[in-house]
Amino acid sequence: MYDLDEILIQSVKVRASDIHLTTGRPPSYRIDGVLAPIEGERLIPQMLEDILMPLMDVRHREELQNNGQTDFAYAISGVGRFRVNVFKQRGTLASVMRSLPFNIPEPEDLGIPAEVVEMTTRKRGLILVTGPTGSGKSTTLASLIHVINRNYPYHIITFRRLRNAKSRINTAFFCC
């Protein structure tokens, strides 16, 4: 039997963006866009129920039953938070969990060009960050907003709630 917290702790250590749990395969990590199964036995339907059902409160269990899927957050103290999607797939449960580390990465660590970081010094303007699912939009925004928050007393308006990042408010005022 797998211990979910251990799977998630290890996912943070190996810098996995996502953790996939599905019947017939061992848990898998998405690292740099590539799915890599961990060493271990294949998950069976009962294992998935034993792992996933205790994570959900009554409301999320009902949503899963009625809609075939549900989303919620799960956290491990001192490790990170995870955005969890549990869904029904071919009559059994499956899940994808997105790792949301506590630390917001610096733009340089993400490879954000200096010209883009320089845009955080501007007092006015509109910056759009676009891309496909999993391409790093939220992480990029969190990093840039963290730079603004750390350095300037600006009023920041976002059109997307940045659930993935928790930044201590230093000098900026946020509105979502």
PDB file of C-alpha atoms in Angstrom:
ATOM      1  CA  MET A   1       0.000   0.000   0.000  1.00  0.00           C
ATOM      2  CA  TYR A   2       1.205   3.466  -0.826  1.00  0.00           C
ATOM      3  CA  ASP A   3       1.414   6.343   1.656  1.00  0.00           C
ATOM      4  CA  LEU A   4       0.080   9.426  -0.143  1.00  0.00           C
ATOM      5  CA  ASP A   5       2.021  11.896   1.994  1.00  0.00           C
ATOM      6  CA  GLU A   6       5.277  10.077   1.174  1.00  0.00           C
ATOM      7  CA  ILE A   7       4.433  10.145  -2.544  1.00  0.00           C
ATOM      8  CA  LEU A   8       3.767  13.881  -2.330  1.00  0.00           C
ATOM      9  CA  ILE A   9       6.851  14.645  -0.226  1.00  0.00           C
ATOM     10  CA  GLN A  10       9.002  12.803  -2.759  1.00  0.00           C
ATOM     11  CA  SER A  11       7.262  14.655  -5.631  1.00  0.00           C
ATOM     12  CA  VAL A  12       8.429  17.958  -4.167  1.00  0.00           C
ATOM     13  CA  LYS A  13      11.977  16.613  -3.760  1.00  0.00           C
ATOM     14  CA  VAL A  14      12.149  15.559  -7.423  1.00  0.00           C
ATOM     15  CA  ARG A  15      10.460  18.815  -8.533  1.00  0.00           C
ATOM     16  CA  ALA A  16       7.482  17.086 -10.141  1.00  0.00           C
ATOM     17  CA  SER A  17       4.774  19.432 -11.358  1.00  0.00           C
ATOM     18  CA  ASP A  18       2.039  16.798 -11.187  1.00  0.00           C
ATOM     19  CA  ILE A  19       1.323  13.470  -9.545  1.00  0.00           C
ATOM     20  CA  HIS A  20      -0.908  11.011 -11.455  1.00  0.00           C
ATOM     21  CA  LEU A  21      -2.805   8.193  -9.746  1.00  0.00           C
ATOM     22  CA  THR A  22      -4.703   5.803 -12.009  1.00  0.00           C
ATOM     23  CA  THR A  23      -5.692   2.141 -12.028  1.00  0.00           C
ATOM     24  CA  GLY A  24      -3.247  -0.270 -13.623  1.00  0.00           C
ATOM     25  CA  ARG A  25      -0.131   1.869 -13.164  1.00  0.00           C
ATOM     26  CA  PRO A  26       2.067   2.813 -10.243  1.00  0.00           C
ATOM     27  CA  PRO A  27       1.837   6.465  -9.183  1.00  0.00           C
ATOM     28  CA  SER A  28       3.606   8.689 -11.718  1.00  0.00           C
ATOM     29  CA  TYR A  29       5.363  12.043 -11.508  1.00  0.00           C
ATOM     30  CA  ARG A  30       5.363  14.617 -14.298  1.00  0.00           C
ATOM     31  CA  ILE A  31       8.898  15.999 -14.359  1.00  0.00           C
ATOM     32  CA  ASP A  32       9.824  18.507 -17.062  1.00  0.00           C
ATOM     33  CA  GLY A  33       6.716  17.485 -19.009  1.00  0.00           C
ATOM     34  CA  VAL A  34       7.467  13.741 -18.981  1.00  0.00           C
ATOM     35  CA  LEU A  35       5.470  11.166 -17.005  1.00  0.00           C
ATOM     36  CA  ALA A  36       7.704   8.887 -14.963  1.00  0.00           C
ATOM     37  CA  PRO A  37       6.225   6.017 -12.915  1.00  0.00           C
ATOM     38  CA  ILE A  38       7.682   5.495  -9.460  1.00  0.00           C
ATOM     39  CA  GLU A  39       9.005   2.098  -8.396  1.00  0.00           C
ATOM     40  CA  GLY A  40       6.238  -0.018  -6.946  1.00  0.00           C
ATOM     41  CA  GLU A  41       3.123  -2.008  -7.547  1.00  0.00           C
ATOM     42  CA  ARG A  42       0.345  -1.048  -9.905  1.00  0.00           C
ATOM     43  CA  LEU A  43      -2.598   0.711  -8.334  1.00  0.00           C
ATOM     44  CA  ILE A  44      -5.868  -1.205  -8.155  1.00  0.00           C
ATOM     45  CA  PRO A  45      -9.329   0.353  -7.683  1.00  0.00           C
ATOM     46  CA  GLN A  46      -9.487  -0.433  -3.951  1.00  0.00           C
ATOM     47  CA  MET A  47      -6.064   1.193  -3.370  1.00  0.00           C
ATOM     48  CA  LEU A  48      -7.247   4.364  -5.090  1.00  0.00           C
ATOM     49  CA  GLU A  49     -10.393   4.478  -2.976  1.00  0.00           C
ATOM     50  CA  ASP A  50      -8.323   3.933   0.185  1.00  0.00           C
ATOM     51  CA  ILE A  51      -5.941   6.746  -0.803  1.00  0.00           C
ATOM     52  CA  LEU A  52      -8.420   9.302  -2.185  1.00  0.00           C
ATOM     53  CA  MET A  53     -11.672   8.994  -0.241  1.00  0.00           C
ATOM     54  CA  PRO A  54     -10.210  10.062   3.142  1.00  0.00           C
ATOM     55  CA  LEU A  55      -9.002  13.315   1.526  1.00  0.00           C
ATOM     56  CA  MET A  56     -12.538  14.435   0.695  1.00  0.00           C
ATOM     57  CA  ASP A  57     -15.157  15.957   2.944  1.00  0.00           C
ATOM     58  CA  VAL A  58     -18.868  15.240   2.436  1.00  0.00           C
ATOM     59  CA  ARG A  59     -19.329  18.089  -0.050  1.00  0.00           C
ATOM     60  CA  HIS A  60     -16.502  16.878  -2.294  1.00  0.00           C
ATOM     61  CA  ARG A  61     -17.689  13.262  -2.122  1.00  0.00           C
ATOM     62  CA  GLU A  62     -21.147  14.399  -3.218  1.00  0.00           C
ATOM     63  CA  GLU A  63     -19.672  16.484  -6.019  1.00  0.00           C
ATOM     64  CA  LEU A  64     -17.653  13.459  -7.179  1.00  0.00           C
ATOM     65  CA  GLN A  65     -20.778  11.300  -7.102  1.00  0.00           C
ATOM     66  CA  ASN A  66     -22.961  13.840  -8.923  1.00  0.00           C
ATOM     67  CA  ASN A  67     -20.481  15.340 -11.408  1.00  0.00           C
ATOM     68  CA  GLY A  68     -17.902  12.603 -11.852  1.00  0.00           C
ATOM     69  CA  GLN A  69     -15.110  14.857 -10.595  1.00  0.00           C
ATOM     70  CA  THR A  70     -14.158  17.282  -7.836  1.00  0.00           C
ATOM     71  CA  ASP A  71     -11.370  19.736  -7.049  1.00  0.00           C
ATOM     72  CA  PHE A  72      -9.912  20.671  -3.681  1.00  0.00           C
ATOM     73  CA  ALA A  73      -6.650  21.547  -1.954  1.00  0.00           C
ATOM     74  CA  TYR A  74      -4.479  19.329   0.207  1.00  0.00           C
ATOM     75  CA  ALA A  75      -1.494  20.506   2.248  1.00  0.00           C
ATOM     76  CA  ILE A  76       1.410  18.907   4.050  1.00  0.00           C
ATOM     77  CA  SER A  77       2.881  21.159   6.710  1.00  0.00           C
ATOM     78  CA  GLY A  78       6.375  22.305   5.848  1.00  0.00           C
ATOM     79  CA  VAL A  79       6.266  20.631   2.414  1.00  0.00           C
ATOM     80  CA  GLY A  80       3.708  22.288   0.182  1.00  0.00           C
ATOM     81  CA  ARG A  81       0.174  22.481  -1.031  1.00  0.00           C
ATOM     82  CA  PHE A  82      -1.415  20.439  -3.778  1.00  0.00           C
ATOM     83  CA  ARG A  83      -4.336  21.210  -6.076  1.00  0.00           C
ATOM     84  CA  VAL A  84      -6.207  17.909  -6.301  1.00  0.00           C
ATOM     85  CA  ASN A  85      -8.587  16.738  -8.998  1.00  0.00           C
ATOM     86  CA  VAL A  86     -10.302  13.408  -8.305  1.00  0.00           C
ATOM     87  CA  PHE A  87     -12.375  11.975 -11.139  1.00  0.00           C
ATOM     88  CA  LYS A  88     -14.080   8.816 -12.289  1.00  0.00           C
ATOM     89  CA  GLN A  89     -12.365   7.021 -15.119  1.00  0.00           C
ATOM     90  CA  ARG A  90     -13.734   3.769 -16.547  1.00  0.00           C
ATOM     91  CA  GLY A  91     -15.735   3.102 -13.401  1.00  0.00           C
ATOM     92  CA  THR A  92     -12.930   3.694 -10.918  1.00  0.00           C
ATOM     93  CA  LEU A  93     -11.311   6.668  -9.232  1.00  0.00           C
ATOM     94  CA  ALA A  94      -8.258   8.464 -10.561  1.00  0.00           C
ATOM     95  CA  SER A  95      -6.492  11.667  -9.581  1.00  0.00           C
ATOM     96  CA  VAL A  96      -4.089  14.306 -10.775  1.00  0.00           C
ATOM     97  CA  MET A  97      -2.449  16.491  -8.151  1.00  0.00           C
ATOM     98  CA  ARG A  98      -0.598  19.697  -8.991  1.00  0.00           C
ATOM     99  CA  SER A  99       2.297  20.565  -6.698  1.00  0.00           C
ATOM    100  CA  LEU A 100       2.139  24.106  -5.333  1.00  0.00           C
ATOM    101  CA  PRO A 101       5.347  24.594  -3.344  1.00  0.00           C
ATOM    102  CA  PHE A 102       5.326  27.152  -0.532  1.00  0.00           C
ATOM    103  CA  ASN A 103       8.296  29.055  -1.929  1.00  0.00           C
ATOM    104  CA  ILE A 104       7.679  31.332  -4.878  1.00  0.00           C
ATOM    105  CA  PRO A 105      10.545  30.924  -7.364  1.00  0.00           C
ATOM    106  CA  GLU A 106      12.612  33.905  -8.440  1.00  0.00           C
ATOM    107  CA  PRO A 107      12.203  34.963 -12.081  1.00  0.00           C
ATOM    108  CA  GLU A 108      15.839  34.063 -12.814  1.00  0.00           C
ATOM    109  CA  ASP A 109      15.238  30.504 -11.583  1.00  0.00           C
ATOM    110  CA  LEU A 110      12.344  30.187 -14.028  1.00  0.00           C
ATOM    111  CA  GLY A 111      14.366  31.544 -16.946  1.00  0.00           C
ATOM    112  CA  ILE A 112      12.183  34.644 -17.277  1.00  0.00           C
ATOM    113  CA  PRO A 113      14.108  37.124 -19.442  1.00  0.00           C
ATOM    114  CA  ALA A 114      15.376  40.309 -17.759  1.00  0.00           C
ATOM    115  CA  GLU A 115      13.295  42.359 -20.215  1.00  0.00           C
ATOM    116  CA  VAL A 116      10.136  40.764 -18.856  1.00  0.00           C
ATOM    117  CA  VAL A 117      11.199  41.248 -15.216  1.00  0.00           C
ATOM    118  CA  GLU A 118      11.914  44.903 -16.076  1.00  0.00           C
ATOM    119  CA  MET A 119       8.211  45.328 -16.881  1.00  0.00           C
ATOM    120  CA  THR A 120       7.502  45.012 -13.138  1.00  0.00           C
ATOM    121  CA  THR A 121       9.027  48.479 -12.664  1.00  0.00           C
ATOM    122  CA  ARG A 122       6.354  50.154 -14.780  1.00  0.00           C
ATOM    123  CA  LYS A 123       3.597  52.028 -13.001  1.00  0.00           C
ATOM    124  CA  ARG A 124       0.935  51.395 -15.632  1.00  0.00           C
ATOM    125  CA  GLY A 125       0.111  48.824 -18.201  1.00  0.00           C
ATOM    126  CA  LEU A 126      -1.402  45.470 -18.912  1.00  0.00           C
ATOM    127  CA  ILE A 127       0.636  42.294 -18.970  1.00  0.00           C
ATOM    128  CA  LEU A 128      -0.874  39.126 -20.416  1.00  0.00           C
ATOM    129  CA  VAL A 129       0.634  35.742 -19.682  1.00  0.00           C
ATOM    130  CA  THR A 130      -0.785  33.086 -21.981  1.00  0.00           C
ATOM    131  CA  GLY A 131      -0.081  29.478 -22.793  1.00  0.00           C
ATOM    132  CA  PRO A 132      -1.449  25.944 -22.670  1.00  0.00           C
ATOM    133  CA  THR A 133      -2.296  24.076 -19.475  1.00  0.00           C
ATOM    134  CA  GLY A 134       0.784  23.250 -17.444  1.00  0.00           C
ATOM    135  CA  SER A 135       3.069  25.695 -19.240  1.00  0.00           C
ATOM    136  CA  GLY A 136       3.836  27.773 -16.138  1.00  0.00           C
ATOM    137  CA  LYS A 137       1.470  30.737 -16.443  1.00  0.00           C
ATOM    138  CA  SER A 138       0.513  30.806 -12.761  1.00  0.00           C
ATOM    139  CA  THR A 139       4.091  30.260 -11.615  1.00  0.00           C
ATOM    140  CA  THR A 140       5.310  33.049 -13.905  1.00  0.00           C
ATOM    141  CA  LEU A 141       2.633  35.432 -12.636  1.00  0.00           C
ATOM    142  CA  ALA A 142       3.317  34.527  -9.002  1.00  0.00           C
ATOM    143  CA  SER A 143       7.019  35.166  -9.474  1.00  0.00           C
ATOM    144  CA  LEU A 144       6.519  38.542 -11.159  1.00  0.00           C
ATOM    145  CA  ILE A 145       3.856  39.655  -8.684  1.00  0.00           C
ATOM    146  CA  HIS A 146       6.186  38.637  -5.861  1.00  0.00           C
ATOM    147  CA  VAL A 147       8.850  40.961  -7.327  1.00  0.00           C
ATOM    148  CA  ILE A 148       6.335  43.829  -7.442  1.00  0.00           C
ATOM    149  CA  ASN A 149       5.054  43.047  -3.953  1.00  0.00           C
ATOM    150  CA  ARG A 150       8.568  43.017  -2.549  1.00  0.00           C
ATOM    151  CA  ASN A 151       9.679  46.282  -4.169  1.00  0.00           C
ATOM    152  CA  TYR A 152       6.826  48.631  -4.945  1.00  0.00           C
ATOM    153  CA  PRO A 153       3.675  50.094  -3.323  1.00  0.00           C
ATOM    154  CA  TYR A 154       1.576  49.456  -6.446  1.00  0.00           C
ATOM    155  CA  HIS A 155      -2.082  48.504  -6.734  1.00  0.00           C
ATOM    156  CA  ILE A 156      -2.152  45.132  -8.495  1.00  0.00           C
ATOM    157  CA  ILE A 157      -5.311  43.870 -10.150  1.00  0.00           C
ATOM    158  CA  THR A 158      -5.398  40.278 -11.379  1.00  0.00           C
ATOM    159  CA  PHE A 159      -8.217  38.801 -13.434  1.00  0.00           C
ATOM    160  CA  ARG A 160      -7.344  35.331 -12.270  1.00  0.00           C
ATOM    161  CA  ARG A 161      -7.221  34.440  -8.625  1.00  0.00           C
ATOM    162  CA  LEU A 162      -3.713  33.172  -7.961  1.00  0.00           C
ATOM    163  CA  ARG A 163      -4.679  30.211  -5.776  1.00  0.00           C
ATOM    164  CA  ASN A 164      -1.377  28.576  -6.586  1.00  0.00           C
ATOM    165  CA  ALA A 165       0.758  31.119  -4.798  1.00  0.00           C
ATOM    166  CA  LYS A 166       0.601  32.549  -1.342  1.00  0.00           C
ATOM    167  CA  SER A 167       2.683  35.697  -1.149  1.00  0.00           C
ATOM    168  CA  ARG A 168       3.026  37.680   2.037  1.00  0.00           C
ATOM    169  CA  ILE A 169       1.771  41.152   1.297  1.00  0.00           C
ATOM    170  CA  ASN A 170       4.723  43.458   1.745  1.00  0.00           C
ATOM    171  CA  THR A 171       4.099  46.743  -0.036  1.00  0.00           C
ATOM    172  CA  ALA A 172       1.599  46.101  -2.814  1.00  0.00           C
ATOM    173  CA  PHE A 173      -2.188  46.151  -2.641  1.00  0.00           C
ATOM    174  CA  PHE A 174      -3.893  43.192  -4.331  1.00  0.00           C
ATOM    175  CA  CYS A 175      -7.331  43.037  -5.891  1.00  0.00           C
ATOM    176  CA  CYS A 176      -8.740  39.975  -7.653  1.00  0.00           C
TER     177      CYS A 176
END
